[in-house]
Coordinates of C-alpha atoms in Angstrom, one line a residue:
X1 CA 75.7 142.4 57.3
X2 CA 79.2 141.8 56.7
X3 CA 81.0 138.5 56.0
X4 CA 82.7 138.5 58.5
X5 CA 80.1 139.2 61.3
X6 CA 78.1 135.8 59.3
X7 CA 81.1 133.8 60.0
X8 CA 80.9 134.2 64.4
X9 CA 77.3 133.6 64.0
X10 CA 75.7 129.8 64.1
X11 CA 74.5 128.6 60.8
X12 CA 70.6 128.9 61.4
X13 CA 71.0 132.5 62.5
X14 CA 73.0 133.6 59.1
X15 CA 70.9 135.8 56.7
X16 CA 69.8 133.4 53.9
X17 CA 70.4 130.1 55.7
X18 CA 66.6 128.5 56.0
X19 CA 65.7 127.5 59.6
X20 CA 65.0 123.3 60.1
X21 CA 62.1 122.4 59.7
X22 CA 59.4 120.4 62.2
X23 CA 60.5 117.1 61.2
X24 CA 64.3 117.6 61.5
X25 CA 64.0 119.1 64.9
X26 CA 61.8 116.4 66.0
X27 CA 64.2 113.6 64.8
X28 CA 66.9 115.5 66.3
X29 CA 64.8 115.5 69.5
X30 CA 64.7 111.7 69.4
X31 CA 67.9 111.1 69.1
X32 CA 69.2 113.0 71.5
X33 CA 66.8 111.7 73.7
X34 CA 67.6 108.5 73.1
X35 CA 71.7 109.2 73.6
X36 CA 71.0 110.5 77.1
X37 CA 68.4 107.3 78.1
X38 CA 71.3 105.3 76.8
X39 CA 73.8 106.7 78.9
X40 CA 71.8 108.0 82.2
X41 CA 69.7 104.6 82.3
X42 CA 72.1 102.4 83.6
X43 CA 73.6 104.5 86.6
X44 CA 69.5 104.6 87.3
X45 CA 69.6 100.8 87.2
X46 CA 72.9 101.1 89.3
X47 CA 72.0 103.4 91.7
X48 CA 67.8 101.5 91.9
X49 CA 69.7 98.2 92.0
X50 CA 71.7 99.0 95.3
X51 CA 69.1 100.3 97.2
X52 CA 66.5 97.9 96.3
X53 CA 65.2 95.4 98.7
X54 CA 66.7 91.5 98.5
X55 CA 63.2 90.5 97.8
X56 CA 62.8 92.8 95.0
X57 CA 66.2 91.9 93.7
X58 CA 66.0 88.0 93.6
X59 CA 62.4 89.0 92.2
X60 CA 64.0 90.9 89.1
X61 CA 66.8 88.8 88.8
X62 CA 69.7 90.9 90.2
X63 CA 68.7 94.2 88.2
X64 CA 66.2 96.8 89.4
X65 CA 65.4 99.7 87.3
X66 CA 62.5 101.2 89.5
X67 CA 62.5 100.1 93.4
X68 CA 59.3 99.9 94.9
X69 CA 60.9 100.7 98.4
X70 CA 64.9 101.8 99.7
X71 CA 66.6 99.6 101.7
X72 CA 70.1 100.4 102.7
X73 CA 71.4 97.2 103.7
X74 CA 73.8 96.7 100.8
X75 CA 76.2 99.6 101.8
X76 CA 75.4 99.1 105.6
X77 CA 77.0 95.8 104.9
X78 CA 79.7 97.1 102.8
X79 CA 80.5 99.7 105.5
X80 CA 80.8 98.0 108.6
X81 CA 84.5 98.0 108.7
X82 CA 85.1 94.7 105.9
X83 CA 87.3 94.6 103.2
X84 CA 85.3 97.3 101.2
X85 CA 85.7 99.9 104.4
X86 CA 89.6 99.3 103.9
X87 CA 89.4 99.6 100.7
X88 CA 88.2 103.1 100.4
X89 CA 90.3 104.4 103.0
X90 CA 93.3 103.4 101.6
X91 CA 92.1 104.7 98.3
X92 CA 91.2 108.3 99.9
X93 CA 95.0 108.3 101.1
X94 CA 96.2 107.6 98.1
X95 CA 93.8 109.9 96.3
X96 CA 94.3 113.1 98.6
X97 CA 98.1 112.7 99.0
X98 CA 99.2 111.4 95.7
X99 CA 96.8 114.5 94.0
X100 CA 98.6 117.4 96.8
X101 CA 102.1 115.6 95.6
X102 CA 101.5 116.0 91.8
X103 CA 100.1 119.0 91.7
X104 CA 102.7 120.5 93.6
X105 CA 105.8 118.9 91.6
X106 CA 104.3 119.7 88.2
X107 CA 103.6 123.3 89.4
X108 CA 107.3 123.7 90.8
X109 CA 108.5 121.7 87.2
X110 CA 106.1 123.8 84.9
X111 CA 107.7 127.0 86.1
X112 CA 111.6 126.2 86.2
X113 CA 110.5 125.1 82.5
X114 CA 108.9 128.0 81.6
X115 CA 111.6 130.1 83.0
X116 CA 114.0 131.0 80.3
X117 CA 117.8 131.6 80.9
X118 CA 117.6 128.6 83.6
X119 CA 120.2 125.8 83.8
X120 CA 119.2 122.8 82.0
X121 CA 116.0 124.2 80.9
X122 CA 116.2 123.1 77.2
X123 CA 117.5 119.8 78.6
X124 CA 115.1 118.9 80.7
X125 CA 112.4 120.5 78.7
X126 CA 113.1 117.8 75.9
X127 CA 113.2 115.0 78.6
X128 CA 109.7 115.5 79.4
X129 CA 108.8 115.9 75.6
X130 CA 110.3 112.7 75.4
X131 CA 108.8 111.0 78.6
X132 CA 105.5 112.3 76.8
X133 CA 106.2 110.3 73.2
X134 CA 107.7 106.9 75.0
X135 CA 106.7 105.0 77.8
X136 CA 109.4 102.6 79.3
X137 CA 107.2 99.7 79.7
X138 CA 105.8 96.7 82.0
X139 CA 109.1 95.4 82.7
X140 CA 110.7 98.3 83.6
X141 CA 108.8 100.0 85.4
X142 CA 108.6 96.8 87.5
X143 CA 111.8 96.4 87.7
X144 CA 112.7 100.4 88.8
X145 CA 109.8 99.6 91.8
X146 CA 111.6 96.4 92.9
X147 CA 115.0 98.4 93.2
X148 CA 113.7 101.1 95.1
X149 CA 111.9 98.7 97.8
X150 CA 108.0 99.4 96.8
X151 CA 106.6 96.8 96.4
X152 CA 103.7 96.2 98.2
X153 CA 104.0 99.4 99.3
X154 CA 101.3 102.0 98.8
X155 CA 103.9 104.2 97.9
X156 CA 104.2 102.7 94.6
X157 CA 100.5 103.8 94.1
X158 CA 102.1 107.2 94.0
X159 CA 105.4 107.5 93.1
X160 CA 105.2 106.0 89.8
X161 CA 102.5 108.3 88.4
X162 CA 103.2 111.2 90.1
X163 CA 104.4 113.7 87.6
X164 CA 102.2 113.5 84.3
X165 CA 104.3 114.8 81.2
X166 CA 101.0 116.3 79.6
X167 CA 100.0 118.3 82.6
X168 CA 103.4 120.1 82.9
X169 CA 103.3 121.4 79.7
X170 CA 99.8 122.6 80.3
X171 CA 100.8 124.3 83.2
X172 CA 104.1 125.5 81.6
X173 CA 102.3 126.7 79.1
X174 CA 100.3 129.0 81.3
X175 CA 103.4 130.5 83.2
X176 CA 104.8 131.3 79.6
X177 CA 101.6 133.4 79.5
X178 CA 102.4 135.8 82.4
X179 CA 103.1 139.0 81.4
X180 CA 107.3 139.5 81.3
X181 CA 105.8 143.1 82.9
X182 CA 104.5 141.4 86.2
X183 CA 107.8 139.5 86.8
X184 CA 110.0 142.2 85.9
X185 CA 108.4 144.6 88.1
X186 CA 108.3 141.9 90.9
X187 CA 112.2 141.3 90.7
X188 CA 112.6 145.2 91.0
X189 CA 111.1 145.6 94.2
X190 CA 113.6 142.3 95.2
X191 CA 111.4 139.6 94.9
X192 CA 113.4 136.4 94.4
X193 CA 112.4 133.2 92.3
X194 CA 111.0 131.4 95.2
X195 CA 108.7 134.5 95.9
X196 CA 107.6 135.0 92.2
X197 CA 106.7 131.3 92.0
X198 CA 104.5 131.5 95.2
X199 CA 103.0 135.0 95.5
X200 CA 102.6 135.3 91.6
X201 CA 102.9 131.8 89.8
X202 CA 100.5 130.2 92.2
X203 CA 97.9 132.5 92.7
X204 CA 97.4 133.6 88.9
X205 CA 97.4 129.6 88.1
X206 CA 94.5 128.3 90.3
X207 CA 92.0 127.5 87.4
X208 CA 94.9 125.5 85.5
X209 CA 95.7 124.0 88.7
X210 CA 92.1 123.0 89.4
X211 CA 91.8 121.3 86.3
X212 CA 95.4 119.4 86.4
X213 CA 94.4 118.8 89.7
X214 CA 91.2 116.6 89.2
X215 CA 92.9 115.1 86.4
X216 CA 95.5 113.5 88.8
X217 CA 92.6 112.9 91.4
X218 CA 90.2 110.5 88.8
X219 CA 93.4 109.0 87.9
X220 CA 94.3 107.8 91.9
X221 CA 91.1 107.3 92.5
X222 CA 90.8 104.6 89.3
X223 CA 93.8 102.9 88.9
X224 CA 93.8 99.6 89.5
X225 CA 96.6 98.2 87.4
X226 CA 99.5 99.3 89.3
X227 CA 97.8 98.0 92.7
X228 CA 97.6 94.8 90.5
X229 CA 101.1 94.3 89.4
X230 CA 102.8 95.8 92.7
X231 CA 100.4 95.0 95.4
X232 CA 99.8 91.5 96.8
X233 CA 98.9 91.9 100.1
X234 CA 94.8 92.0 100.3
X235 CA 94.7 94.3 103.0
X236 CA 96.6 97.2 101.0
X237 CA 94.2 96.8 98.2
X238 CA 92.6 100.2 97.0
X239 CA 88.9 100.4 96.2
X240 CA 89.0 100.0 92.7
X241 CA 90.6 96.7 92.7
X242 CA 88.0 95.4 95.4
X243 CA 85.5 96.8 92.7
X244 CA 87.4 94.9 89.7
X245 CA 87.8 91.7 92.2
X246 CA 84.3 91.0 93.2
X247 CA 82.2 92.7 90.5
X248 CA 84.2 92.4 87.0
X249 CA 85.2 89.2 88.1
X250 CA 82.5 88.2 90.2
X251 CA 84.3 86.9 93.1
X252 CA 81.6 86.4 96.4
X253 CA 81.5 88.9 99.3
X254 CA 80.7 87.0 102.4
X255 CA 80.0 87.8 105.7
X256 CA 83.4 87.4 106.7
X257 CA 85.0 89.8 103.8
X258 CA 82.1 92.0 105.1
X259 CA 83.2 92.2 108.5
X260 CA 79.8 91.0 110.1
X261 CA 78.0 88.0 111.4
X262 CA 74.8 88.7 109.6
X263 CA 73.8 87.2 106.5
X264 CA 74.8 89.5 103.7
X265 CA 72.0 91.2 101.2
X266 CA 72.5 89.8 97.6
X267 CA 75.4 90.1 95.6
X268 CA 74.3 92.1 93.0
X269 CA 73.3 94.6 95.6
X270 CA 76.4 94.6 97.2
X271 CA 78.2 95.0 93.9
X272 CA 76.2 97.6 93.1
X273 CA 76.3 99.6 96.2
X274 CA 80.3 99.1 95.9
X275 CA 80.3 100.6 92.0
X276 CA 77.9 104.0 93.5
X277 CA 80.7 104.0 96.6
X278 CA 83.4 104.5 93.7
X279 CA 81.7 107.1 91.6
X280 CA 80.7 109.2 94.7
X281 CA 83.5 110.9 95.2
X282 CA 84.2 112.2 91.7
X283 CA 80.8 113.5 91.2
X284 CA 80.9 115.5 94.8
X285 CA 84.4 117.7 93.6
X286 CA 83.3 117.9 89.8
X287 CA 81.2 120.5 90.3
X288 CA 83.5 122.6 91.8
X289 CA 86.1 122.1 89.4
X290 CA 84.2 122.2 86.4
X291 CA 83.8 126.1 86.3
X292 CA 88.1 126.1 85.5
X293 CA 87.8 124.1 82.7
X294 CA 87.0 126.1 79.9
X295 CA 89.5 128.6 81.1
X296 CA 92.3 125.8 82.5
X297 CA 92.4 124.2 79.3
X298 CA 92.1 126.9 76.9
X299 CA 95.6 127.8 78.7
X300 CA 98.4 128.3 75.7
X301 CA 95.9 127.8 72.8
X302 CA 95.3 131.2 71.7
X303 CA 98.4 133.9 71.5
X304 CA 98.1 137.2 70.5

């Protein structure tokens, strides 16, 4: 067996390397059983918690591990059309049309960057390196929002954040990649830069996309800070910072907040049902994002 076919295979499977014995692979059983009841345990308590009756909840003390029966009044109450309803609508806006806004400016930016010959390429190329290295600050930022009218605007949810340095040179880095053959061949028969970028670029670059994609998605759907510094109306507030409002901080939902006239479940419940309303949304479209990632981020590691 040569050297070299050793080196691509794992260490246990190497002629001459002894396999572990019952005592290592038990302790490594333990651990890693322990690592996952660390981290799937308390979205169990979470997820138990919020659908647990009021009873059982004042009963454990505001945590519930294992329910003894569902009841759904928590995110009935948090759904009725309250603050909590507005809250996630706004934050599905902002979500859906700030990630279809990135992902199409960092796809248009990523190939003008990686085309070379262009006007200003090198330029602007270095801009974004820079952008990447340097942030401009608190201050600033504020300041650039103020003078363009945003604030309290939901639009400075968006505009601010729209164009991630890092993912355009990811994607850049993919259109580099394209064979010089395809394009050439595509500018023979006419085709014009417009017409590369959407019948070639776009097509080839759907798992990169994907995966820039749900980057810009979990990063709408969880800010908080810039609704913090840019919105103070209540009613424009997003649903993560209802969630930071009256969970981290603990600020009381009542029945008003709710929107109903019925006596609200208990808090924790309410809280709880609130943090499993925020993590829905991510865990639906992972799955069908997830298959891209090897491949998306892999994109302009390996040449040759």
């Amino acid at each position: 067996m040569s050297t070299r076919t050793d080196r691509r295979r794992p260490g246990h499977l190497v002629e001459g390397t002894p396999l572990p014995g019952p005592i290592e692979r038990i302790a490594k059983g333990i651990g890693l059983t322990i690592a996952c009841a660390l981290v799937v345990l308390p979205f169990i308590g979470i997820i138990s918690t919020s659908l647990a009756t009021p009873a059982q909840v004042t009963e454990a003390g505001g945590f519930v591990l294992f329910p003894t029966g569902i009841d759904l009044s928590a995110y009935r109450s948090i759904l009725t059309g309250g603050v909590v309803t507005r809250a996630l609508g706004i934050s599905l806006m902002v979500t859906l049309t700030g990630t279809m806004l990135s992902i199409t400016l960092t796809a248009m930016l990523g190939w003008a960057l990686s085309r070379k010959g262009t006007f200003g390429n090198h330029t602007l190329l270095l801009l974004v390196l820079v952008s990447l290295l340097f942030s401009p600050g608190l201050i600033p930022s504020y300041l650039v929002v103020q003078q363009f009218g945003l604030l309290n605007s939901l639009w400075a949810l968006i505009i601010p954040t729209c164009v991630s340095a890092f993912n355009v040179i990811v994607v850049r880095a993919f259109f580099v990649g394209i064979p010089a053959e395809v394009i050439d061949s595509a500018r023979i028969d006419g085709a014009s830069e417009w017409q590369l970028f959407v019948h070639i670029g776009l097509p080839l670059s759907k798992a990169v996309l994907a995966v820039v994609g749900l980057f810009y998605a979990v990063g709408y759907w969880n800010a908080f800070f810039n609704a913090l510094i840019y919105i103070s109306d209540a009613s424009k507030w997003p649903l993560q910072l209802v969630l930071r409002t009256y969970v981290v901080d603990g600020a009381p939902l009542g029945a008003q907040d709710l929107g109903t006239s019925e006596a609200p479940p208990p808090q924790t419940s309410i809280q709880m049902a609130i943090l499993v309303l925020s993590i829905i949304p991510i865990v639906l479209v992972y799955p069908f994002v997830q298959r891209h990632f090897a491949k998306g981020m892999l994109t302009g590691a390996v040449k040759g």
